[in-house]
CSV table of N, CA and C in Angstrom, one decimal:
chain,number,residue,atom,x,y,z
S,150,MET,N,12.2,-43.2,49.6
S,150,MET,CA,13.4,-42.8,50.3
S,150,MET,C,13.1,-42.6,51.8
S,151,THR,N,12.7,-43.6,52.3
S,151,THR,CA,12.4,-43.5,53.8
S,151,THR,C,13.7,-43.9,54.5
S,152,PRO,N,13.8,-43.5,55.8
S,152,PRO,CA,15.0,-43.8,56.5
S,152,PRO,C,15.3,-45.2,56.7
S,153,GLU,N,14.3,-46.1,56.7
S,153,GLU,CA,14.5,-47.5,57.0
S,153,GLU,C,15.2,-48.2,55.8
S,154,ILE,N,14.9,-47.8,54.6
S,154,ILE,CA,15.5,-48.4,53.4
S,154,ILE,C,17.0,-47.9,53.3
S,155,PHE,N,17.1,-46.6,53.3
S,155,PHE,CA,18.4,-46.0,53.2
S,155,PHE,C,18.8,-45.2,54.4
S,156,PRO,N,19.4,-45.9,55.4
S,156,PRO,CA,19.6,-45.2,56.7
S,156,PRO,C,20.6,-44.1,56.6
S,157,LYS,N,21.6,-44.1,55.7
S,157,LYS,CA,22.6,-43.0,55.6
S,157,LYS,C,21.9,-41.8,55.0
S,158,ARG,N,21.1,-42.1,54.0
S,158,ARG,CA,20.4,-41.0,53.3
S,158,ARG,C,19.4,-40.4,54.2
S,159,GLY,N,18.8,-41.1,55.0
S,159,GLY,CA,17.8,-40.6,55.9
S,159,GLY,C,18.3,-39.6,56.9
S,160,ARG,N,19.5,-39.8,57.4
S,160,ARG,CA,20.2,-38.9,58.3
S,160,ARG,C,20.5,-37.6,57.6
S,161,ARG,N,21.0,-37.8,56.3
S,161,ARG,CA,21.4,-36.5,55.6
S,161,ARG,C,20.1,-35.7,55.3
S,162,TRP,N,19.1,-36.5,55.0
S,162,TRP,CA,17.8,-35.8,54.7
S,162,TRP,C,17.3,-35.0,55.9
S,163,GLU,N,17.4,-35.6,57.0
S,163,GLU,CA,17.0,-35.0,58.2
S,163,GLU,C,17.8,-33.7,58.5
S,164,ALA,N,19.1,-33.9,58.3
S,164,ALA,CA,20.0,-32.8,58.5
S,164,ALA,C,19.8,-31.6,57.6
S,165,THR,N,19.4,-31.9,56.3
S,165,THR,CA,19.1,-30.9,55.4
S,165,THR,C,17.8,-30.2,55.7
S,166,GLU,N,16.9,-31.0,56.2
S,166,GLU,CA,15.6,-30.4,56.6
S,166,GLU,C,15.8,-29.5,57.8
S,167,ILE,N,16.6,-29.9,58.8
S,167,ILE,CA,16.8,-29.0,60.0
S,167,ILE,C,17.5,-27.8,59.5
S,168,LEU,N,18.5,-27.9,58.7
S,168,LEU,CA,19.3,-26.7,58.2
S,168,LEU,C,18.3,-25.8,57.4
S,169,SER,N,17.5,-26.3,56.6
S,169,SER,CA,16.5,-25.6,55.9
S,169,SER,C,15.6,-24.8,56.8
S,170,LYS,N,15.1,-25.4,57.9
S,170,LYS,CA,14.2,-24.8,58.8
S,170,LYS,C,14.9,-23.6,59.5
S,171,LYS,N,16.2,-23.9,59.9
S,171,LYS,CA,17.0,-22.8,60.5
S,171,LYS,C,17.2,-21.6,59.6
S,172,THR,N,17.4,-21.9,58.3
S,172,THR,CA,17.6,-20.8,57.4
S,172,THR,C,16.3,-20.0,57.2
S,173,ARG,N,15.2,-20.7,57.1
S,173,ARG,CA,13.9,-20.0,57.0
S,173,ARG,C,13.7,-19.1,58.2
S,174,ARG,N,14.0,-19.6,59.4
S,174,ARG,CA,13.8,-18.8,60.6
S,174,ARG,C,14.7,-17.6,60.6
S,175,LEU,N,15.9,-17.8,60.1
S,175,LEU,CA,16.8,-16.6,60.1
S,175,LEU,C,16.3,-15.6,59.0
S,176,LEU,N,15.8,-16.1,57.9
S,176,LEU,CA,15.4,-15.1,56.9
S,176,LEU,C,14.1,-14.4,57.3
S,177,LEU,N,13.3,-15.0,58.2
S,177,LEU,CA,12.1,-14.4,58.7
S,177,LEU,C,12.5,-13.2,59.6
S,178,ASP,N,13.6,-13.2,60.2
S,178,ASP,CA,14.1,-12.1,61.0
S,178,ASP,C,14.3,-10.9,60.1
S,179,PRO,N,13.6,-9.8,60.3
S,179,PRO,CA,13.8,-8.6,59.4
S,179,PRO,C,15.2,-8.1,59.3
S,180,ALA,N,15.9,-8.0,60.3
S,180,ALA,CA,17.3,-7.5,60.2
S,180,ALA,C,18.2,-8.3,59.4
S,181,ILE,N,18.1,-9.7,59.6
S,181,ILE,CA,18.9,-10.6,58.8
S,181,ILE,C,18.4,-10.6,57.4
S,182,HIS,N,17.1,-10.5,57.2
S,182,HIS,CA,16.6,-10.5,55.8
S,182,HIS,C,17.1,-9.2,55.1
S,183,GLU,N,17.1,-8.1,55.7
S,183,GLU,CA,17.6,-6.8,55.2
S,183,GLU,C,19.0,-7.0,54.8
S,184,GLU,N,19.8,-7.5,55.7
S,184,GLU,CA,21.3,-7.7,55.4
S,184,GLU,C,21.5,-8.6,54.3
S,185,PHE,N,20.7,-9.7,54.2
S,185,PHE,CA,20.9,-10.7,53.2
S,185,PHE,C,20.5,-10.0,51.8
S,186,THR,N,19.5,-9.2,51.8
S,186,THR,CA,19.1,-8.5,50.5
S,186,THR,C,20.1,-7.5,50.1
S,187,ARG,N,20.7,-6.8,51.1
S,187,ARG,CA,21.8,-5.8,50.8
S,187,ARG,C,23.0,-6.5,50.2
S,188,LEU,N,23.4,-7.6,50.8
S,188,LEU,CA,24.5,-8.4,50.3
S,188,LEU,C,24.2,-9.0,48.9
S,189,LYS,N,23.0,-9.4,48.7
S,189,LYS,CA,22.6,-10.0,47.4
S,189,LYS,C,22.7,-8.9,46.3
S,190,ASN,N,22.2,-7.7,46.6
S,190,ASN,CA,22.3,-6.6,45.7
S,190,ASN,C,23.8,-6.2,45.4
S,191,LEU,N,24.6,-6.2,46.5
S,191,LEU,CA,26.0,-5.9,46.3
S,191,LEU,C,26.7,-6.9,45.4
S,192,VAL,N,26.4,-8.1,45.6
S,192,VAL,CA,27.0,-9.2,44.7
S,192,VAL,C,26.6,-8.9,43.2
S,193,GLU,N,25.3,-8.6,43.0
S,193,GLU,CA,24.8,-8.3,41.6
S,193,GLU,C,25.6,-7.1,41.0
S,194,GLU,N,25.8,-6.0,41.8
S,194,GLU,CA,26.5,-4.9,41.4
S,194,GLU,C,27.9,-5.2,41.0
S,195,LYS,N,28.6,-6.0,41.9
S,195,LYS,CA,29.9,-6.4,41.6
S,195,LYS,C,30.0,-7.3,40.3
S,196,GLU,N,29.0,-8.2,40.1
S,196,GLU,CA,29.0,-9.0,38.9
S,196,GLU,C,28.9,-8.1,37.7
S,197,LYS,N,28.1,-7.1,37.8
S,197,LYS,CA,27.9,-6.2,36.6
S,197,LYS,C,29.2,-5.4,36.4
S,198,LYS,N,29.9,-5.0,37.4
S,198,LYS,CA,31.1,-4.3,37.3
S,198,LYS,C,32.2,-5.2,36.7
S,199,VAL,N,32.3,-6.5,37.1
S,199,VAL,CA,33.2,-7.4,36.5
S,199,VAL,C,32.9,-7.6,35.1
S,200,LYS,N,31.7,-7.8,34.7
S,200,LYS,CA,31.3,-7.9,33.3
S,200,LYS,C,31.7,-6.7,32.5
S,201,GLU,N,31.5,-5.5,33.0
S,201,GLU,CA,31.8,-4.3,32.3
S,201,GLU,C,33.3,-4.2,32.1
S,202,LEU,N,34.1,-4.6,33.2
S,202,LEU,CA,35.5,-4.5,33.1
S,202,LEU,C,36.0,-5.6,32.1
S,203,GLN,N,35.4,-6.7,32.0
S,203,GLN,CA,35.8,-7.7,31.0
S,203,GLN,C,35.5,-7.2,29.6
S,204,ASP,N,34.4,-6.6,29.4
S,204,ASP,CA,34.1,-6.0,28.1
S,204,ASP,C,35.1,-4.9,27.7
S,205,ASN,N,35.4,-4.1,28.7
S,205,ASN,CA,36.4,-3.1,28.4
S,205,ASN,C,37.8,-3.7,28.0
S,206,LEU,N,38.2,-4.7,28.8
S,206,LEU,CA,39.4,-5.4,28.5
S,206,LEU,C,39.4,-6.0,27.1
S,207,ALA,N,38.2,-6.6,26.7
S,207,ALA,CA,38.1,-7.2,25.4
S,207,ALA,C,38.1,-6.1,24.3
S,208,ALA,N,37.6,-4.9,24.6
S,208,ALA,CA,37.6,-3.8,23.6
S,208,ALA,C,39.0,-3.3,23.5
S,209,VAL,N,39.8,-3.3,24.5
S,209,VAL,CA,41.2,-2.8,24.4
S,209,VAL,C,42.0,-3.8,23.6
S,210,ASN,N,41.7,-5.1,23.8
S,210,ASN,CA,42.4,-6.2,23.0
S,210,ASN,C,41.8,-6.4,21.7
S,211,PHE,N,40.7,-5.7,21.3
S,211,PHE,CA,40.0,-5.9,20.1
S,211,PHE,C,40.9,-5.6,18.9
S,212,THR,N,40.9,-6.5,17.9
S,212,THR,CA,41.5,-6.2,16.6
S,212,THR,C,40.6,-6.9,15.6
S,213,ALA,N,40.7,-6.4,14.4
S,213,ALA,CA,39.8,-6.9,13.3
S,213,ALA,C,40.1,-8.4,13.0
S,214,ASN,N,41.3,-8.8,13.3
S,214,ASN,CA,41.7,-10.2,13.0
S,214,ASN,C,41.4,-11.2,14.2
S,215,SER,N,41.1,-10.7,15.4
S,215,SER,CA,40.8,-11.6,16.5
S,215,SER,C,39.4,-12.3,16.2
S,216,ARG,N,39.2,-13.4,16.9
S,216,ARG,CA,37.9,-14.1,16.8
S,216,ARG,C,36.8,-13.2,17.2
S,217,LEU,N,36.9,-12.5,18.3
S,217,LEU,CA,35.9,-11.6,18.8
S,217,LEU,C,35.7,-10.5,17.8
S,218,GLY,N,36.8,-10.0,17.3
S,218,GLY,CA,36.7,-8.9,16.3
S,218,GLY,C,35.9,-9.2,15.1
S,219,LYS,N,36.2,-10.4,14.6
S,219,LYS,CA,35.5,-10.9,13.4
S,219,LYS,C,34.0,-11.1,13.7
S,220,MET,N,33.7,-11.6,14.8
S,220,MET,CA,32.3,-11.8,15.2
S,220,MET,C,31.6,-10.4,15.3
S,221,LEU,N,32.2,-9.5,15.9
S,221,LEU,CA,31.6,-8.1,16.1
S,221,LEU,C,31.5,-7.5,14.7
S,222,MET,N,32.4,-7.6,13.9
S,222,MET,CA,32.3,-7.0,12.5
S,222,MET,C,31.2,-7.6,11.7
S,223,ALA,N,31.1,-8.9,11.8
S,223,ALA,CA,30.0,-9.6,11.1
S,223,ALA,C,28.6,-9.1,11.6
S,224,LYS,N,28.5,-9.0,13.0
S,224,LYS,CA,27.3,-8.6,13.6
S,224,LYS,C,27.0,-7.1,13.1
S,225,CYS,N,28.0,-6.3,13.1
S,225,CYS,CA,27.8,-4.9,12.7
S,225,CYS,C,27.3,-4.8,11.2
S,226,ARG,N,27.9,-5.6,10.3
S,226,ARG,CA,27.4,-5.7,8.9
S,226,ARG,C,26.0,-6.1,8.8
S,227,THR,N,25.6,-7.2,9.6
S,227,THR,CA,24.3,-7.7,9.6
S,227,THR,C,23.3,-6.6,10.1
S,228,LEU,N,23.6,-5.9,11.2
S,228,LEU,CA,22.8,-4.8,11.7
S,228,LEU,C,22.6,-3.7,10.7
S,229,GLN,N,23.7,-3.3,10.0
S,229,GLN,CA,23.7,-2.2,9.1
S,229,GLN,C,22.8,-2.6,7.9
S,230,GLU,N,22.9,-3.8,7.4
S,230,GLU,CA,22.0,-4.3,6.3
S,230,GLU,C,20.5,-4.3,6.7
S,231,GLU,N,20.3,-4.7,8.0
S,231,GLU,CA,18.9,-4.7,8.5
S,231,GLU,C,18.4,-3.2,8.6
S,232,ASN,N,19.3,-2.3,9.0
S,232,ASN,CA,18.9,-0.9,9.1
S,232,ASN,C,18.5,-0.4,7.7
S,233,GLU,N,19.4,-0.7,6.8
S,233,GLU,CA,19.1,-0.2,5.4
S,233,GLU,C,17.8,-0.7,4.9
S,234,GLU,N,17.5,-2.0,5.1
S,234,GLU,CA,16.2,-2.6,4.7
S,234,GLU,C,15.0,-2.0,5.3
S,235,ILE,N,15.2,-1.8,6.6
S,235,ILE,CA,14.1,-1.1,7.4
S,235,ILE,C,13.9,0.3,6.9
S,236,GLY,N,15.0,1.0,6.7
S,236,GLY,CA,14.9,2.4,6.2
S,236,GLY,C,14.2,2.4,4.8
S,237,ALA,N,14.5,1.5,3.9
S,237,ALA,CA,13.9,1.4,2.6
S,237,ALA,C,12.4,1.2,2.7
S,238,VAL,N,12.1,0.2,3.5
S,238,VAL,CA,10.6,-0.1,3.7
S,238,VAL,C,9.9,1.1,4.3
S,239,ALA,N,10.5,1.7,5.3
S,239,ALA,CA,9.8,2.9,5.9
S,239,ALA,C,9.7,4.0,4.9
S,240,SER,N,10.8,4.2,4.1
S,240,SER,CA,10.7,5.3,3.1
S,240,SER,C,9.7,5.0,2.0
S,241,GLU,N,9.6,3.7,1.6
S,241,GLU,CA,8.5,3.3,0.6
S,241,GLU,C,7.2,3.5,1.2
S,242,GLY,N,7.0,3.2,2.5
S,242,GLY,CA,5.7,3.4,3.1
S,242,GLY,C,5.3,4.9,3.2
S,243,LYS,N,6.3,5.7,3.5
S,243,LYS,CA,6.0,7.2,3.6
S,243,LYS,C,5.7,7.7,2.2
S,244,ILE,N,6.5,7.2,1.2
S,244,ILE,CA,6.3,7.7,-0.2
S,244,ILE,C,4.9,7.3,-0.6
S,245,HIS,N,4.5,6.1,-0.4
S,245,HIS,CA,3.2,5.6,-0.7
S,245,HIS,C,2.1,6.4,0.0
S,246,GLU,N,2.3,6.7,1.3
S,246,GLU,CA,1.3,7.5,2.0
S,246,GLU,C,1.2,8.9,1.5
S,247,MET,N,2.3,9.5,1.2
S,247,MET,CA,2.3,10.8,0.6
S,247,MET,C,1.7,10.8,-0.8
S,248,GLY,N,1.9,9.8,-1.6
S,248,GLY,CA,1.3,9.7,-2.9
S,248,GLY,C,-0.3,9.6,-2.7
S,249,MET,N,-0.7,8.9,-1.8
S,249,MET,CA,-2.2,8.8,-1.5
S,249,MET,C,-2.7,10.1,-1.1
S,250,LYS,N,-2.0,10.8,-0.2
S,250,LYS,CA,-2.5,12.2,0.2
S,250,LYS,C,-2.6,13.1,-1.0
S,251,ILE,N,-1.5,13.1,-1.9
S,251,ILE,CA,-1.5,13.9,-3.0
S,251,ILE,C,-2.7,13.6,-3.9
S,252,ALA,N,-3.0,12.3,-4.1
S,252,ALA,CA,-4.1,11.9,-5.0
S,252,ALA,C,-5.4,12.5,-4.4
S,253,VAL,N,-5.6,12.4,-3.1
S,253,VAL,CA,-6.8,12.9,-2.5
S,253,VAL,C,-6.9,14.4,-2.7
S,254,LEU,N,-5.8,15.1,-2.5
S,254,LEU,CA,-5.8,16.5,-2.6
S,254,LEU,C,-6.1,17.0,-4.0
S,255,LYS,N,-5.5,16.2,-5.0
S,255,LYS,CA,-5.8,16.5,-6.4
S,255,LYS,C,-7.3,16.4,-6.7
S,256,THR,N,-7.9,15.3,-6.2
S,256,THR,CA,-9.3,15.1,-6.4
S,256,THR,C,-10.1,16.2,-5.8
S,257,GLN,N,-9.8,16.6,-4.6
S,257,GLN,CA,-10.5,17.7,-3.9
S,257,GLN,C,-10.3,19.0,-4.7
S,258,ASN,N,-9.1,19.2,-5.2
S,258,ASN,CA,-8.8,20.4,-6.0
S,258,ASN,C,-9.6,20.5,-7.2
S,259,ALA,N,-9.8,19.3,-7.9
S,259,ALA,CA,-10.6,19.3,-9.1
S,259,ALA,C,-12.0,19.6,-8.8
S,260,GLU,N,-12.5,19.0,-7.7
S,260,GLU,CA,-13.9,19.3,-7.3
S,260,GLU,C,-14.1,20.7,-7.0
S,261,LEU,N,-13.2,21.3,-6.3
S,261,LEU,CA,-13.3,22.8,-5.9
S,261,LEU,C,-13.3,23.6,-7.2
S,262,LYS,N,-12.4,23.2,-8.1
S,262,LYS,CA,-12.3,24.0,-9.4
S,262,LYS,C,-13.6,24.0,-10.1
S,263,ASN,N,-14.2,22.8,-10.2
S,263,ASN,CA,-15.5,22.6,-10.9
S,263,ASN,C,-16.6,23.5,-10.2
S,264,GLN,N,-16.6,23.4,-8.9
S,264,GLN,CA,-17.6,24.2,-8.2
S,264,GLN,C,-17.4,25.7,-8.4
S,265,PHE,N,-16.1,26.1,-8.4
S,265,PHE,CA,-15.8,27.5,-8.6
S,265,PHE,C,-16.3,28.0,-10.0
S,266,GLU,N,-16.0,27.1,-11.0
S,266,GLU,CA,-16.4,27.5,-12.4
S,266,GLU,C,-17.9,27.6,-12.5
S,267,ALA,N,-18.6,26.7,-11.8
S,267,ALA,CA,-20.1,26.7,-11.8
S,267,ALA,C,-20.6,28.0,-11.1
S,268,LEU,N,-20.0,28.3,-10.0
S,268,LEU,CA,-20.4,29.5,-9.3
S,268,LEU,C,-20.1,30.8,-10.1
S,269,TYR,N,-18.9,30.8,-10.8
S,269,TYR,CA,-18.5,31.9,-11.6
S,269,TYR,C,-19.5,32.1,-12.8
S,270,LYS,N,-19.9,31.0,-13.4
S,270,LYS,CA,-20.9,31.1,-14.5
S,270,LYS,C,-22.3,31.6,-13.9
S,271,HIS,N,-22.7,31.1,-12.8
S,271,HIS,CA,-23.9,31.5,-12.1
S,271,HIS,C,-23.8,33.0,-11.8
S,272,THR,N,-22.7,33.5,-11.3
S,272,THR,CA,-22.5,34.9,-11.0
S,272,THR,C,-22.6,35.7,-12.2
S,273,GLU,N,-22.0,35.3,-13.3
S,273,GLU,CA,-22.0,36.0,-14.6
S,273,GLU,C,-23.5,36.1,-15.0
S,274,GLY,N,-24.2,35.0,-14.9
S,274,GLY,CA,-25.7,35.0,-15.3
S,274,GLY,C,-26.4,36.0,-14.4
S,275,LEU,N,-26.2,36.0,-13.1
S,275,LEU,CA,-26.8,37.0,-12.3
S,275,LEU,C,-26.5,38.4,-12.6
S,276,ALA,N,-25.2,38.7,-12.9
S,276,ALA,CA,-24.8,40.0,-13.3
S,276,ALA,C,-25.5,40.5,-14.6
S,277,SER,N,-25.6,39.5,-15.5
S,277,SER,CA,-26.3,39.9,-16.8
S,277,SER,C,-27.7,40.2,-16.5
S,278,ASP,N,-28.4,39.3,-15.7
S,278,ASP,CA,-29.8,39.6,-15.3
S,278,ASP,C,-29.9,40.9,-14.6
S,279,LEU,N,-29.0,41.3,-13.8
S,279,LEU,CA,-29.0,42.6,-13.1
S,279,LEU,C,-28.9,43.7,-14.1
S,280,ASP,N,-28.0,43.6,-15.0
S,280,ASP,CA,-27.8,44.7,-16.0
S,280,ASP,C,-29.1,44.8,-16.8
S,281,THR,N,-29.7,43.7,-17.2
S,281,THR,CA,-31.0,43.8,-18.0
S,281,THR,C,-32.0,44.4,-17.1
S,282,SER,N,-32.1,44.0,-15.9
S,282,SER,CA,-33.1,44.6,-15.0
S,282,SER,C,-32.9,46.1,-14.8
S,283,ASN,N,-31.6,46.5,-14.6
S,283,ASN,CA,-31.3,47.9,-14.5
S,283,ASN,C,-31.7,48.7,-15.7
S,284,GLU,N,-31.4,48.2,-16.9
S,284,GLU,CA,-31.8,48.9,-18.1
S,284,GLU,C,-33.4,49.0,-18.2
S,285,MET,N,-34.0,47.9,-17.8
S,285,MET,CA,-35.5,47.9,-17.9
S,285,MET,C,-36.1,49.0,-16.9
S,286,VAL,N,-35.5,49.0,-15.7
S,286,VAL,CA,-35.9,50.0,-14.7
S,286,VAL,C,-35.7,51.4,-15.2
S,287,ALA,N,-34.5,51.7,-15.8
S,287,ALA,CA,-34.3,53.0,-16.3
S,287,ALA,C,-35.3,53.4,-17.4
S,288,LEU,N,-35.6,52.4,-18.3
S,288,LEU,CA,-36.5,52.7,-19.4
S,288,LEU,C,-37.9,52.9,-18.8
S,289,LEU,N,-38.3,52.2,-17.8
S,289,LEU,CA,-39.6,52.4,-17.2
S,289,LEU,C,-39.7,53.7,-16.5
S,290,GLN,N,-38.5,54.1,-15.8
S,290,GLN,CA,-38.5,55.4,-15.2
S,290,GLN,C,-38.7,56.5,-16.2
S,291,GLU,N,-38.0,56.4,-17.3
S,291,GLU,CA,-38.2,57.4,-18.3
S,291,GLU,C,-39.6,57.5,-18.8
S,292,LYS,N,-40.2,56.3,-19.0
S,292,LYS,CA,-41.6,56.3,-19.5
S,292,LYS,C,-42.5,56.9,-18.4
S,293,LEU,N,-42.2,56.6,-17.1
S,293,LEU,CA,-43.0,57.2,-16.0
S,293,LEU,C,-42.9,58.7,-16.0
S,294,GLU,N,-41.7,59.2,-16.1
S,294,GLU,CA,-41.4,60.6,-16.1
S,294,GLU,C,-42.2,61.3,-17.3
S,295,GLU,N,-42.1,60.6,-18.4
S,295,GLU,CA,-42.8,61.2,-19.6
S,295,GLU,C,-44.3,61.2,-19.3
S,296,LYS,N,-44.9,60.2,-18.7
S,296,LYS,CA,-46.3,60.1,-18.4
S,296,LYS,C,-46.6,61.2,-17.4
S,297,ASP,N,-45.8,61.4,-16.4
S,297,ASP,CA,-46.0,62.4,-15.4
S,297,ASP,C,-46.0,63.8,-16.0
S,298,ARG,N,-45.1,64.1,-16.9
S,298,ARG,CA,-45.1,65.4,-17.6
S,298,ARG,C,-46.4,65.6,-18.4
S,299,LEU,N,-46.8,64.5,-19.1
S,299,LEU,CA,-48.0,64.6,-19.9
S,299,LEU,C,-49.2,64.8,-19.0
S,300,LEU,N,-49.2,64.1,-17.9
S,300,LEU,CA,-50.3,64.3,-17.0
S,300,LEU,C,-50.4,65.7,-16.4
S,301,LYS,N,-49.2,66.2,-16.1
S,301,LYS,CA,-49.2,67.6,-15.6
S,301,LYS,C,-49.6,68.6,-16.7
S,302,LYS,N,-49.2,68.3,-17.9
S,302,LYS,CA,-49.6,69.2,-19.0
S,302,LYS,C,-51.1,69.2,-19.2
S,303,LEU,N,-51.6,68.0,-19.2
S,303,LEU,CA,-53.1,67.8,-19.3
S,303,LEU,C,-53.8,68.5,-18.2
S,304,MET,N,-53.3,68.3,-17.0
S,304,MET,CA,-53.9,68.9,-15.8
S,304,MET,C,-53.9,70.4,-15.9
S,305,SER,N,-52.8,70.9,-16.4
S,305,SER,CA,-52.7,72.4,-16.5
S,305,SER,C,-53.6,72.9,-17.6
S,306,GLN,N,-53.8,72.1,-18.7
S,306,GLN,CA,-54.7,72.6,-19.7
S,306,GLN,C,-56.1,72.4,-19.3
S,307,ASN,N,-56.4,71.5,-18.4
S,307,ASN,CA,-57.7,71.2,-17.9
S,307,ASN,C,-58.2,72.2,-16.9
S,308,GLU,N,-57.3,72.9,-16.3
S,308,GLU,CA,-57.7,73.9,-15.3
S,308,GLU,C,-58.5,75.0,-15.9
S,309,PRO,N,-59.6,75.5,-15.3
S,309,PRO,CA,-60.4,76.6,-15.9
S,309,PRO,C,-59.7,77.9,-15.8
S,310,LYS,N,-59.8,78.6,-16.9
S,310,LYS,CA,-59.2,80.0,-16.9
S,310,LYS,C,-60.2,81.0,-16.4
S,311,ASP,N,-59.9,82.2,-16.5
S,311,ASP,CA,-60.7,83.3,-15.9
S,311,ASP,C,-62.1,83.2,-16.5
S,312,GLU,N,-62.3,83.1,-17.7
S,312,GLU,CA,-63.6,83.0,-18.3
S,312,GLU,C,-63.6,81.8,-19.2
S,313,PRO,N,-64.2,80.8,-18.8
S,313,PRO,CA,-64.2,79.6,-19.6
S,313,PRO,C,-65.1,79.7,-20.7
S,314,ASN,N,-64.7,79.2,-21.8
S,314,ASN,CA,-65.5,79.2,-23.0
S,314,ASN,C,-66.0,77.8,-23.2
S,315,GLU,N,-67.3,77.6,-23.3
S,315,GLU,CA,-67.7,76.2,-23.4
S,315,GLU,C,-67.3,75.5,-24.7
S,316,SER,N,-67.3,76.2,-25.7
S,316,SER,CA,-66.8,75.5,-27.0
S,316,SER,C,-65.4,75.3,-26.9
S,317,ASN,N,-64.6,76.1,-26.3
S,317,ASN,CA,-63.2,76.0,-26.1
S,317,ASN,C,-62.9,74.8,-25.2
S,318,CYS,N,-63.7,74.6,-24.2
S,318,CYS,CA,-63.5,73.4,-23.3
S,318,CYS,C,-63.8,72.1,-24.0
S,319,ASP,N,-64.8,72.2,-24.9
S,319,ASP,CA,-65.1,70.9,-25.6
S,319,ASP,C,-64.0,70.5,-26.5
S,320,GLU,N,-63.4,71.5,-27.1
S,320,GLU,CA,-62.2,71.3,-28.0
S,320,GLU,C,-61.1,70.7,-27.2
S,321,LYS,N,-60.9,71.3,-26.0
S,321,LYS,CA,-59.8,70.8,-25.2
S,321,LYS,C,-60.1,69.3,-24.8
S,322,SER,N,-61.3,69.0,-24.4
S,322,SER,CA,-61.6,67.7,-24.0
S,322,SER,C,-61.4,66.7,-25.1
S,323,ASP,N,-61.7,67.1,-26.3
S,323,ASP,CA,-61.5,66.2,-27.5
S,323,ASP,C,-60.0,66.0,-27.7
S,324,GLN,N,-59.2,67.1,-27.5
S,324,GLN,CA,-57.8,67.0,-27.7
S,324,GLN,C,-57.2,66.1,-26.6
S,325,GLU,N,-57.6,66.2,-25.4
S,325,GLU,CA,-57.1,65.4,-24.3
S,325,GLU,C,-57.5,64.0,-24.5
S,326,THR,N,-58.7,63.7,-25.0
S,326,THR,CA,-59.1,62.3,-25.2
S,326,THR,C,-58.2,61.7,-26.3
S,327,GLU,N,-57.9,62.5,-27.3
S,327,GLU,CA,-57.0,62.0,-28.4
S,327,GLU,C,-55.6,61.7,-27.8
S,328,LEU,N,-55.1,62.6,-27.0
S,328,LEU,CA,-53.8,62.4,-26.5
S,328,LEU,C,-53.7,61.1,-25.6
S,329,VAL,N,-54.8,61.0,-24.8
S,329,VAL,CA,-54.8,59.8,-23.9
S,329,VAL,C,-54.9,58.6,-24.7
S,330,VAL,N,-55.7,58.6,-25.7
S,330,VAL,CA,-55.9,57.4,-26.6
S,330,VAL,C,-54.6,57.0,-27.3
S,331,GLU,N,-53.8,58.0,-27.7
S,331,GLU,CA,-52.6,57.8,-28.4
S,331,GLU,C,-51.5,57.2,-27.5
S,332,THR,N,-51.5,57.5,-26.3
S,332,THR,CA,-50.5,57.0,-25.4
S,332,THR,C,-50.9,55.6,-24.9
């Protein structure tokens, strides 16, 4: 597309290029660029406002028998069905998750129950051993007290009196020996 082959197009091309260069120079100016941006934003706002007003007008004219009304009703039904399906799936997921948690808790509960029963039996065994030990200690204390009394008695008999009699002492020694042997 050179100017020699298509002379008319070449001139248009040059004119477009010149216009494009001028536009670029104008947009490079900050004040013009700012104004251009403001106007562009204003146009976008107005387009949104027009769209909103058109939607409001369509809503006012909305009837179940109109073409738009039928489309909206079909879309609402589709969305409602999708919501119900999603709700059912979510509910099933939650129910499954809760079931898994319950199963884990039941297993833990059974383990704790078994451990408690084992500890209870062990505690009963320890209590029984303690009772037996206490009875044995009481019995040994009684025997010890009895031996202490016997020892005191023998010591009191063994003490010399005012006039010791040798034959009497020999008899006592024999008696003490017999008592000690018996115990």
